[in-house]
Short mmCIF file of C-alpha atoms and ligand atoms in Angstrom, two decimals:
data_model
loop_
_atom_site.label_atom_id
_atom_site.label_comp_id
_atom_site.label_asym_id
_atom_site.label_seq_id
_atom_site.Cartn_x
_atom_site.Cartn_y
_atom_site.Cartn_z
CA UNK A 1 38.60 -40.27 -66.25
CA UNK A 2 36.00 -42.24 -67.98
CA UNK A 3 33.03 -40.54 -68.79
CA UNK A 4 31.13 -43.00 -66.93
CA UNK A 5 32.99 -41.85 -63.95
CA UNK A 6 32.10 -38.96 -63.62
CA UNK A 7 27.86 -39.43 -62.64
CA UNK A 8 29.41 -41.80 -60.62
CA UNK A 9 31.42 -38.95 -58.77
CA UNK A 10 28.54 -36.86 -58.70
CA UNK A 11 25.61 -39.46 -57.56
CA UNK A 12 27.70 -38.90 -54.37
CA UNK A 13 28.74 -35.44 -54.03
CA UNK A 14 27.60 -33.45 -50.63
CA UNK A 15 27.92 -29.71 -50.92
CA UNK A 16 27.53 -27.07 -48.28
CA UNK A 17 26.91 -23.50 -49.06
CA UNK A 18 25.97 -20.55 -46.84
CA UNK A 19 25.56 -17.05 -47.49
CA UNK A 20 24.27 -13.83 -45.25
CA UNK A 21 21.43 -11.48 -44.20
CA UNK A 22 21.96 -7.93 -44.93
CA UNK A 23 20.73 -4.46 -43.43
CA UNK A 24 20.32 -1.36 -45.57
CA UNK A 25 21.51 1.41 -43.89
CA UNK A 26 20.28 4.39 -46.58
CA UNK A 27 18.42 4.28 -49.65
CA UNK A 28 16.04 1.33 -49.32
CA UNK A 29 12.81 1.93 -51.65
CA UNK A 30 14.87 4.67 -53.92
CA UNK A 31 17.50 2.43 -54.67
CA UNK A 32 14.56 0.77 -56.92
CA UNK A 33 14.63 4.05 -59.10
CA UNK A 34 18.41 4.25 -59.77
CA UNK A 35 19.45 5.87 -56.38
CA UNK A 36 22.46 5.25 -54.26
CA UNK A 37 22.16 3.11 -51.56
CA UNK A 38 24.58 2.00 -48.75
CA UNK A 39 24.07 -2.11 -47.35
CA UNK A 40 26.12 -3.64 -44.64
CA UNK A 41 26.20 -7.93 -44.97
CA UNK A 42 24.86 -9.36 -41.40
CA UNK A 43 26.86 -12.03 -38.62
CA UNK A 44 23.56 -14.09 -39.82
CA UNK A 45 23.17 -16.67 -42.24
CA UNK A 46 21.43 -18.94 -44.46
CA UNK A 47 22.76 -22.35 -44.76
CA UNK A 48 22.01 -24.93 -47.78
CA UNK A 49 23.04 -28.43 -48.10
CA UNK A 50 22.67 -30.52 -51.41
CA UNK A 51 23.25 -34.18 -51.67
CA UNK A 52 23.12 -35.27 -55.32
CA UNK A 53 21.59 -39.02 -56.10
CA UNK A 54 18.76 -41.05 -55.62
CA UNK A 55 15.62 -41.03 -57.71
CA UNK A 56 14.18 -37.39 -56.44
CA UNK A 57 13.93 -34.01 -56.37
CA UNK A 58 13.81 -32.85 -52.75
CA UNK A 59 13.19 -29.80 -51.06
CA UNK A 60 13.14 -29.52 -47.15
CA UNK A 61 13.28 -25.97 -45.99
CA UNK A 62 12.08 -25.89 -42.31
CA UNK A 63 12.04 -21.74 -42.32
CA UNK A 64 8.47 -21.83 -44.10
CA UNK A 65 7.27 -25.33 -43.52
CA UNK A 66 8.50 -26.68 -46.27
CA UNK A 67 8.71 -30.87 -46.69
CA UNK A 68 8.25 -31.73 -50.75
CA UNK A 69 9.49 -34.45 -53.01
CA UNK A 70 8.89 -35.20 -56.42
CA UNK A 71 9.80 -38.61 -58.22
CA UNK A 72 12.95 -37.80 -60.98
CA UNK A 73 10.54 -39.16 -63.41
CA UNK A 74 8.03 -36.25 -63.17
CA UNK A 75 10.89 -33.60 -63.14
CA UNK A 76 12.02 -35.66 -66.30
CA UNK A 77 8.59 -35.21 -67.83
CA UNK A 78 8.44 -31.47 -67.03
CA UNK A 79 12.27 -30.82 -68.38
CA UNK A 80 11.09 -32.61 -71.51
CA UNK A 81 7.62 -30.48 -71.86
CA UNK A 82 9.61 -27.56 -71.69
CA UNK A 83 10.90 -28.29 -74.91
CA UNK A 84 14.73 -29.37 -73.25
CA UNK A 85 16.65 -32.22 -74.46
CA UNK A 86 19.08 -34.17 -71.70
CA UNK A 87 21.94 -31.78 -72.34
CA UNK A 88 21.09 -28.09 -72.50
CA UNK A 89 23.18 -25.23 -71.15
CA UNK A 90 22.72 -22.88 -68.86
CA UNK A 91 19.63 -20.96 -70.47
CA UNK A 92 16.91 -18.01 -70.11
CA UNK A 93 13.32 -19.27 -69.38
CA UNK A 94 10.74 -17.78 -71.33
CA UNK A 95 7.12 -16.37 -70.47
CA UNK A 96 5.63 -19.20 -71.52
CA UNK A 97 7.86 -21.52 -69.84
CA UNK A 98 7.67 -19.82 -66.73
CA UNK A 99 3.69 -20.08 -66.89
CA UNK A 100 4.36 -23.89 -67.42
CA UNK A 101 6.20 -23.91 -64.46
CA UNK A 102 3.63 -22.35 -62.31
CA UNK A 103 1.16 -24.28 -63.95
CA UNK A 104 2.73 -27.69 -63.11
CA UNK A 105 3.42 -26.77 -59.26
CA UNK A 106 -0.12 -25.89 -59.33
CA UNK A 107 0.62 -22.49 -58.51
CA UNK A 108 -2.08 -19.08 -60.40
CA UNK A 109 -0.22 -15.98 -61.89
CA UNK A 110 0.05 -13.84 -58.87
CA UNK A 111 1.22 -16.01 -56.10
CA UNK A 112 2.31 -14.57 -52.49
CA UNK A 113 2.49 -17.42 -50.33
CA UNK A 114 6.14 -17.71 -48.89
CA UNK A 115 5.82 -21.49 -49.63
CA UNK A 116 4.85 -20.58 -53.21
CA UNK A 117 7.32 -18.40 -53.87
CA UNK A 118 10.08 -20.16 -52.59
CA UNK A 119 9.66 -23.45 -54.27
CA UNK A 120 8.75 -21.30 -57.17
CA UNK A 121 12.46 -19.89 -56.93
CA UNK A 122 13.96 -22.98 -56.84
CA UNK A 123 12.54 -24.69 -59.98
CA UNK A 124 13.06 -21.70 -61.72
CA UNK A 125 16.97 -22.21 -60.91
CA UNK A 126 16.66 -25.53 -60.85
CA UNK A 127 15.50 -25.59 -64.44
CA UNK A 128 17.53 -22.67 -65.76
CA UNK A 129 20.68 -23.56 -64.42
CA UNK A 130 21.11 -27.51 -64.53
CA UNK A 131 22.00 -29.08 -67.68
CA UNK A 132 19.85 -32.46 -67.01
CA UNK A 133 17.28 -32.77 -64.33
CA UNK A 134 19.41 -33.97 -61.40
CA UNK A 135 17.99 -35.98 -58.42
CA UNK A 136 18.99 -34.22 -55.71
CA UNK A 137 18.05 -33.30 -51.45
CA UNK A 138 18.30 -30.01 -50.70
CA UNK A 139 17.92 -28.97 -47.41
CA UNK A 140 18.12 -25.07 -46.52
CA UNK A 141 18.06 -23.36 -42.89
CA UNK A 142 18.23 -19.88 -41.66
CA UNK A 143 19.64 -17.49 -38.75
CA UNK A 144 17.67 -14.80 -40.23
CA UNK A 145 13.83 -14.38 -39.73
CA UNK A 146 11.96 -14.66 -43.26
CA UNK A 147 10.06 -11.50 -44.54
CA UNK A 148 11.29 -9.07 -42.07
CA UNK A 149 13.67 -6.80 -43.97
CA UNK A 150 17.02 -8.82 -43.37
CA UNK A 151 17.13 -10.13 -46.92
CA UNK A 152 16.45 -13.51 -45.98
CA UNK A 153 15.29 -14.58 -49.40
CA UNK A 154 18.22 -12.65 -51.18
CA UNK A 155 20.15 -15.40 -48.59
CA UNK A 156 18.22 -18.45 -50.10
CA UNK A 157 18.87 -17.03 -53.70
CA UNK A 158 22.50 -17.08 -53.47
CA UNK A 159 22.76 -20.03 -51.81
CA UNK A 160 20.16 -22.13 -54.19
CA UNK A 161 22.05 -20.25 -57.46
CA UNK A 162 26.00 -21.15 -55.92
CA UNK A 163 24.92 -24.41 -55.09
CA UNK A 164 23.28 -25.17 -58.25
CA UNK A 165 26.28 -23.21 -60.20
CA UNK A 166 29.12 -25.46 -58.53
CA UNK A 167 26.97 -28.68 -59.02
CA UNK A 168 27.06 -28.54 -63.15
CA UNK A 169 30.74 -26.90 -62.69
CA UNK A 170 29.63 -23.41 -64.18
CA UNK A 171 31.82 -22.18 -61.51
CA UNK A 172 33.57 -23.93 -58.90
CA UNK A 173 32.86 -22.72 -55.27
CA UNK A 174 36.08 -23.93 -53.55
CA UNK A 175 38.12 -20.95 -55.10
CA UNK A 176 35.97 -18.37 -53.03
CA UNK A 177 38.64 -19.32 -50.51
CA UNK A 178 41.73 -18.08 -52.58
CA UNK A 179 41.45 -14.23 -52.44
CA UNK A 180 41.15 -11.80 -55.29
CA UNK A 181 40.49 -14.92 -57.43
CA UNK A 182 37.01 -15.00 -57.87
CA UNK A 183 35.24 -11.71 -59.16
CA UNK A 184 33.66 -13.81 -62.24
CA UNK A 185 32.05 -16.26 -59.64
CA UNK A 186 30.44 -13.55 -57.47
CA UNK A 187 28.78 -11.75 -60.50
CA UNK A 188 27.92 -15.06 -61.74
CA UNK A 189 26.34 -16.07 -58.55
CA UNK A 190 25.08 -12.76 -57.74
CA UNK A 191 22.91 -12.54 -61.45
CA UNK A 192 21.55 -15.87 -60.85
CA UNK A 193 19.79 -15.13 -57.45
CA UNK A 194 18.79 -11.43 -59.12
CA UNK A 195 16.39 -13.50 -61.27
CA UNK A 196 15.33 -15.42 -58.41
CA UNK A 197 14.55 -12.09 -56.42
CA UNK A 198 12.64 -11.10 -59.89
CA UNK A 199 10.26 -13.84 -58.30
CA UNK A 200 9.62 -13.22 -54.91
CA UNK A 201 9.71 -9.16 -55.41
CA UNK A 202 8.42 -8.32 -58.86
CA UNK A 203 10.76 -5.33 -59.37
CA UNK A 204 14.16 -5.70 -57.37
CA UNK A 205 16.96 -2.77 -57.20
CA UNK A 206 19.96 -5.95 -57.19
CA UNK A 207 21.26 -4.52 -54.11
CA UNK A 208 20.24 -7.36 -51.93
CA UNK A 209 21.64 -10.09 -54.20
CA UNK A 210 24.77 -8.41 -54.52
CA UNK A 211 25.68 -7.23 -50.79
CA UNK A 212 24.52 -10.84 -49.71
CA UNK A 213 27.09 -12.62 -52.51
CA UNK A 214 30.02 -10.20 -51.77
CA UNK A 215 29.21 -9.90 -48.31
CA UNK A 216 31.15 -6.26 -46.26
CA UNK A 217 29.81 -3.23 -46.90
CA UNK A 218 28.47 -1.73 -50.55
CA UNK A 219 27.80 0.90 -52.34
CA UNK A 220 25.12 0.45 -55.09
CA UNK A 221 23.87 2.50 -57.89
CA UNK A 222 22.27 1.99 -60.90
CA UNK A 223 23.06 -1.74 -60.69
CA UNK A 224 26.68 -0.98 -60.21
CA UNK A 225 28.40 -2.42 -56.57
CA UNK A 226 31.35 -0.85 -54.73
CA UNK A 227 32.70 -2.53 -51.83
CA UNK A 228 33.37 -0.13 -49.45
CA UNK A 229 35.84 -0.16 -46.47
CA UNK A 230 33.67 0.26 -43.31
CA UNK A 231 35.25 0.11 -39.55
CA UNK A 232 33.37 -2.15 -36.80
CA UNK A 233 30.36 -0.99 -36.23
CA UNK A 234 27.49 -1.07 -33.20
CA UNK A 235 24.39 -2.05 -34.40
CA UNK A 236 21.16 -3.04 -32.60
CA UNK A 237 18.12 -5.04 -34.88
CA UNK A 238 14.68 -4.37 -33.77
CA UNK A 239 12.05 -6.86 -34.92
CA UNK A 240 9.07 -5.61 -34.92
CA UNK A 241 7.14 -8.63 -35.18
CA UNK A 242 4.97 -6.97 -37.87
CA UNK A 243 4.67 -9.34 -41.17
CA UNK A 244 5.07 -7.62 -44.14
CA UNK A 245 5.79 -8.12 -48.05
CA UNK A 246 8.71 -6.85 -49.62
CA UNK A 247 6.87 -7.00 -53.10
CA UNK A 248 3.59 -5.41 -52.04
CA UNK A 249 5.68 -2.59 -50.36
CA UNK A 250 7.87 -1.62 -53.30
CA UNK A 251 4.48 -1.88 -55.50
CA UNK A 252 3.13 0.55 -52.76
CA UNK A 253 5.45 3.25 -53.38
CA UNK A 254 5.81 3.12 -57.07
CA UNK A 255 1.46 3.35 -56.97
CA UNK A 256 2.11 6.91 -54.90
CA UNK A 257 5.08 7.79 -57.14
CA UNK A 258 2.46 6.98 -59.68
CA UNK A 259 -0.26 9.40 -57.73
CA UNK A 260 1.47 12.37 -56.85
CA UNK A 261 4.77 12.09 -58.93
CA UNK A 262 5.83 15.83 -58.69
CA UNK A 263 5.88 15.25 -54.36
CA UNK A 264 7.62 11.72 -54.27
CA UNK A 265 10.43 12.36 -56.83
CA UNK A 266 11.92 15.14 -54.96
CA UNK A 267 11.94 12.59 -52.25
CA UNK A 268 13.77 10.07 -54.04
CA UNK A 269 16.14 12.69 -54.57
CA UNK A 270 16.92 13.38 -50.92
CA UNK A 271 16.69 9.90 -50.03
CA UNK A 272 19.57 9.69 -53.07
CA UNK A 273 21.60 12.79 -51.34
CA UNK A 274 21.67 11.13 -47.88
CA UNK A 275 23.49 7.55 -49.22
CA UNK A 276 25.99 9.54 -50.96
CA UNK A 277 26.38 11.89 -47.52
CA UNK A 278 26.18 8.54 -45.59
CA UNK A 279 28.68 7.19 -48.05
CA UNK A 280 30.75 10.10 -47.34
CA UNK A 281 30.40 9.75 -43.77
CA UNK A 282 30.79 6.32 -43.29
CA UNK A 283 34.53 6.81 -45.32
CA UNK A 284 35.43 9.21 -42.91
CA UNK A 285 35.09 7.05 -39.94
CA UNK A 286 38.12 5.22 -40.83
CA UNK A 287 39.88 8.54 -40.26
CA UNK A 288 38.12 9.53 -37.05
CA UNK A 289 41.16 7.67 -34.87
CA UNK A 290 40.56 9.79 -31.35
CA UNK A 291 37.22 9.53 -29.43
CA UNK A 292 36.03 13.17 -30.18
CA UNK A 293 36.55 12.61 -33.50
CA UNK A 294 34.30 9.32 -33.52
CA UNK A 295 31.36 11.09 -31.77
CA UNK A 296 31.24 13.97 -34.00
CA UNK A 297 31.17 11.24 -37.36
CA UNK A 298 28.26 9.30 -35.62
CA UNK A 299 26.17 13.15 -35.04
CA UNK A 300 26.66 13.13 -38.33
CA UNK A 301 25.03 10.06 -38.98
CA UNK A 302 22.57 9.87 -36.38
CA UNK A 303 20.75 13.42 -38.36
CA UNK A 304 21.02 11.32 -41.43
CA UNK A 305 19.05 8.31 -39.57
CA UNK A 306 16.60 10.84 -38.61
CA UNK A 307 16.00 12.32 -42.00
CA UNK A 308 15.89 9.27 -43.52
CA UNK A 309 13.37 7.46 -41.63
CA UNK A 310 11.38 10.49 -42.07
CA UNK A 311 11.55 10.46 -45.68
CA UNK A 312 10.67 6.73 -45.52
CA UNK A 313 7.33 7.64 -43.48
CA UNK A 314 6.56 10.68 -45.80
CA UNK A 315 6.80 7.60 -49.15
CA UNK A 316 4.29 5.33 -47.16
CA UNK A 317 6.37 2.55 -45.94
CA UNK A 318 6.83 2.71 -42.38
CA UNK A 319 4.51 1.40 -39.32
CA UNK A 320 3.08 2.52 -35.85
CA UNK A 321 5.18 -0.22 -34.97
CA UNK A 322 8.69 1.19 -36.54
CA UNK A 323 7.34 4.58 -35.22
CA UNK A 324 7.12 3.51 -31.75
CA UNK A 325 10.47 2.13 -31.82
CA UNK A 326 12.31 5.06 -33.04
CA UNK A 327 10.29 7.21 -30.07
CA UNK A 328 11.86 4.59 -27.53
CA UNK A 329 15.37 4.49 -29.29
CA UNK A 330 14.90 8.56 -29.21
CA UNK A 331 13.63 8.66 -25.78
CA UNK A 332 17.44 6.66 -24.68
CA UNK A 333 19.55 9.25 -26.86
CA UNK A 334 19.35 6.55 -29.80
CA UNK A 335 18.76 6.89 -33.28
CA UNK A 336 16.86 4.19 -35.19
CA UNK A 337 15.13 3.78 -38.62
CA UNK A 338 13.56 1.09 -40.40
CA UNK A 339 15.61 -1.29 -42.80
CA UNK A 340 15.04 -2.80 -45.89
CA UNK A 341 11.17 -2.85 -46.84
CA UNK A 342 9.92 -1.01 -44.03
CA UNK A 343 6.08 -1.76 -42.94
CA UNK A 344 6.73 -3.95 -39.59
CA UNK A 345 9.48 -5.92 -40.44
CA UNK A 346 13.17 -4.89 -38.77
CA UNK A 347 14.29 -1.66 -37.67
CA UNK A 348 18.14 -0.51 -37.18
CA UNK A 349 20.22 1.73 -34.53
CA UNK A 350 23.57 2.84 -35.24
CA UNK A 351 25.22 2.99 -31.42
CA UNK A 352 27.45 5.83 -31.29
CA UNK A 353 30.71 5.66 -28.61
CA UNK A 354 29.36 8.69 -26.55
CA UNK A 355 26.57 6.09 -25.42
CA UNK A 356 26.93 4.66 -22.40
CA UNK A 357 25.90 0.80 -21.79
CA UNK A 358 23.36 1.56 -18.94
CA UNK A 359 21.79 3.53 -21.65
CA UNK A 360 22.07 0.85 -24.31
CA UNK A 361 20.73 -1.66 -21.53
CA UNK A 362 17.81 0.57 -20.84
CA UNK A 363 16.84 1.06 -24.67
CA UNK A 364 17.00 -2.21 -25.23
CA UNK A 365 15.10 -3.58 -21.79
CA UNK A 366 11.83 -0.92 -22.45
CA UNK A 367 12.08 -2.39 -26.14
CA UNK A 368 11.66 -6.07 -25.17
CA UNK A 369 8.86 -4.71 -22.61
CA UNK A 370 7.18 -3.14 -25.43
CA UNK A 371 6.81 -6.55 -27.71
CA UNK A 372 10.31 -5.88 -29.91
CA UNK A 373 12.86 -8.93 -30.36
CA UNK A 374 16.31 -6.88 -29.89
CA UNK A 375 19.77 -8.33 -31.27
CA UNK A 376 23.17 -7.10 -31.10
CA UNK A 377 24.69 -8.30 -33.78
CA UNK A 378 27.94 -6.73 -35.65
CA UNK A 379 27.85 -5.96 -40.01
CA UNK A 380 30.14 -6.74 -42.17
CA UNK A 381 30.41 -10.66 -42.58
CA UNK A 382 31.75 -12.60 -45.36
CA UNK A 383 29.60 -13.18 -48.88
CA UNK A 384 28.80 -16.78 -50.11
CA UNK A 385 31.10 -19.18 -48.86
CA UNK A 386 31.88 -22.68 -49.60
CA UNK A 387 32.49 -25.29 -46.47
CA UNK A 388 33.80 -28.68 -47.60
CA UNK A 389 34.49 -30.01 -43.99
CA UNK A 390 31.56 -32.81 -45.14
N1 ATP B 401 15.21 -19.95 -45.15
C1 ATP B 401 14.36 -19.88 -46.17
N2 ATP B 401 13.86 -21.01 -46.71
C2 ATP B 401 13.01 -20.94 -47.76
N3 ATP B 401 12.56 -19.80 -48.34
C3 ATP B 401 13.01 -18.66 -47.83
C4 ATP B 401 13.92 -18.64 -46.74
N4 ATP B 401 14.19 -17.36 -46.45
C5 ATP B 401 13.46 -16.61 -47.32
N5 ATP B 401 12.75 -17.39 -48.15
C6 ATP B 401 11.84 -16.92 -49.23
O1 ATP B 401 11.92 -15.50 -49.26
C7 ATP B 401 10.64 -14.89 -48.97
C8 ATP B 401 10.81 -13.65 -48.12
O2 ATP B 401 11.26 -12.64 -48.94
P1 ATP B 401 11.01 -11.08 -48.70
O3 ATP B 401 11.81 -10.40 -49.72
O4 ATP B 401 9.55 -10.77 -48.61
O5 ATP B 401 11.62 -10.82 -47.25
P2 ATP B 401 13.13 -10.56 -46.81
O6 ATP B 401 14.04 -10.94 -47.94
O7 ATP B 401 13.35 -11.25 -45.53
O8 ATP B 401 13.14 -8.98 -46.57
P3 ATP B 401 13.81 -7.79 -47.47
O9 ATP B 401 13.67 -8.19 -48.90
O10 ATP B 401 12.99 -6.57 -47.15
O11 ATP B 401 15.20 -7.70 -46.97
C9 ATP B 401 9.88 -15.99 -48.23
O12 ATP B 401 8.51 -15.77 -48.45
C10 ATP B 401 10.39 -17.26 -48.92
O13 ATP B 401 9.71 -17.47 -50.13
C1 MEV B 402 12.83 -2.13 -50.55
C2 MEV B 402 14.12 -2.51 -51.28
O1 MEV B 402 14.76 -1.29 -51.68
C3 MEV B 402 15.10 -3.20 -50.34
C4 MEV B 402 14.63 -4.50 -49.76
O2 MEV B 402 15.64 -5.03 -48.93
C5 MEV B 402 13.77 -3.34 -52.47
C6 MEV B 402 14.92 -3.51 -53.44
O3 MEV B 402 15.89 -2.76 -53.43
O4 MEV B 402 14.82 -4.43 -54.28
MG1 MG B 403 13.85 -10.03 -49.85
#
């Protein structure tokens, strides 16, 4: 092959990348300070498409109203400001590039606006990870709500960074399919949307990068992720409706771990003792093979829920609308807490087998009266994937 060929073969290359939500189902908030936490990949998904050629940069993501183009040319002029030649290698931005950045979008120091922050991401990928400024479309769409707890823009980082990866063949996407072959391309992908979640949240644990590029169920400590082996099961999502910020709310608890340090790290500690007992529970479920068996391993769990959500209050980060919705889920014999953030956003209920469906069916009716969106979805769907049926 010529080396003319090859732009040639890339002016027209299509690419289609998707990757999931998540729900954390222990150890949100303390898995920021080094404690366990346990994170089950959602049946809901973020879906990117990139067409590489003509004589733009394009970004069209519909989720937060987003419709932008800018000429090659200018994205030439920036990559060339930033001190790049044509051909660099994958590389580390500095402070004072990343300023540059924000100061060519237009954007101040402390941005929060979803738009912001997501076209933000991208360039910062886009620049980092390219070796030439590429004209490309890029067109990303969602299953899961934005900014409600789901890891939606964990999602859009491991799409944008596998996408990006594959296109300047620092890894090559279509061996995700081939199994036990690809290890090196999830931590590569997986590192690439961590700095992107640097970004949008300011201090990230890395546990929803990782459980959204390996997909299944994790265990994660200290930056360190286990897959773990979890059997089917029932889960209902509340959304609350209530907007929040991911990046405010971790700032929120590390001000009161700030405040009153001596109350909150015990806290952390508990909230550390109930993944590991989750992680312990959730193990033996693959054991529990007769009904009675299965009900006693969800008691288990449901006192965890409880003690979790209440730790989660006592650190400042649920709602009166989270609270209301684990008074309903109690009133039906449920058990629900909030996931991922916390402050509006989603909340999660672990359906046991001693619950009946008329039960389930009421829970979920006086929810939906009350002003919740309720989905029954199941955990445990595949990471990033690669579909070349374009
Ligand atoms: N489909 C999407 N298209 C474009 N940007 C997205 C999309 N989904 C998420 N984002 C980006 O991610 C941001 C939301 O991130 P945030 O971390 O606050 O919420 P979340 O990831 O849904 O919740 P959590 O982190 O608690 O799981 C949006 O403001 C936007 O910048
Ligand atoms: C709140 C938090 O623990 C989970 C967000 O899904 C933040 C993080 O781990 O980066
Ligand atoms: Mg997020």
């Amino acid at each position: 092959m010529t080396s003319e060929s090859e732009p040639q073969k890339k002016a027209f290359q299509v690419i289609r990348v998707s990757a999931p939500g998540k729900v954390i189902l222990h150890g949100e908030h303390s898995v920021v300070y080094g404690k366990r936490a346990i994170a089950l990949s959602l049946d809901l998904r973020t879906r990117l498409t990139a067409a590489v050629g003509g004589d733009s940069v394009s970004l069209d993501l519909p989720d937060v109203d987003i419709k932008k183009t800018w000429p090659i040319e200018t994205v030439m002029e920036l990559w060339k400001n930033l001190g790049y030649t044509k051909d660099e290698k994958i590389k580390t931005l500095t402070e004072e590039q990343s300023h540059f950045i924000r100061s060519f979008l237009n954007f101040g120091e402390g941005i929060t606006d979803p738009k912001d922050l997501a076209i933000l991401s991208f360039f910062h990928l886009y620049i980092s990870i390219l070796h030439e400024p590429l004209p490309i479309s890029i067109t990303v769409g969602s299953q899961l709500p934005t900014g409600a707890g789901l890891g939606s823009s964990a999602a859009y980082a491991v799409c944008l960074s596998g996408a990006l990866l594959h296109l300047c063949d620092h890894i090559d996407l279509s061996k995700l399919s081939l199994p036990n072959s690809h290890p090196d391309i999830l931590k590569t992908v997986s590192e690439w949307a961590y700095a992107s979640e640097k970004i949008v949240h300011g201090t990230p644990s890395g546990i929803d990068n990782s459980v959204c590029t390996y997909g299944g169920a994790v265990s994660f400590k200290a930056g360190n992720i286990e897959p773990i082996h979890v059997p089917p099961l029932k889960v209902l999502l509340v959304n609350t409706l209530v907007p929040r910020s991911t990046k405010a709310l971790v700032a929120g608890v590390r001000e009161r771990k700030e405040r009153v340090r001596a109350v909150v790290e015990p806290i952390l500690t508990s909230l550390d003792a109930i993944a590991d007992k989750g992680l312990e529970i959730l193990c033996s479920l693959k054991n529990a093979n007769v009904y009675d068996e299965q009900v006693a391993v969800h008691e288990a769990l449901d006192e965890l829920i409880d003690i979790n959500q209440a730790l989660l209050c006592a650190i400042g980060v649920s709602h009166p609308s989270l609270d209301k919705l684990v008074g309903i889920a109690k009133s039906h014999g449920l058990h629900a807490k909030l996931t991922g953030a916390g402050g509006g956003g989603f909340g999660i209920v672990v359906v046991s087998p001693k619950i009946t469906k008329s039960a389930i069916d009421a829970c979920c009716d006086e929810l939906r009266q009350s002003g919740y969106d309720v989905w029954c979805t199941s955990v445990g769907a595949p990471g990033i994937s690669f579909h070349n049926d374009i």
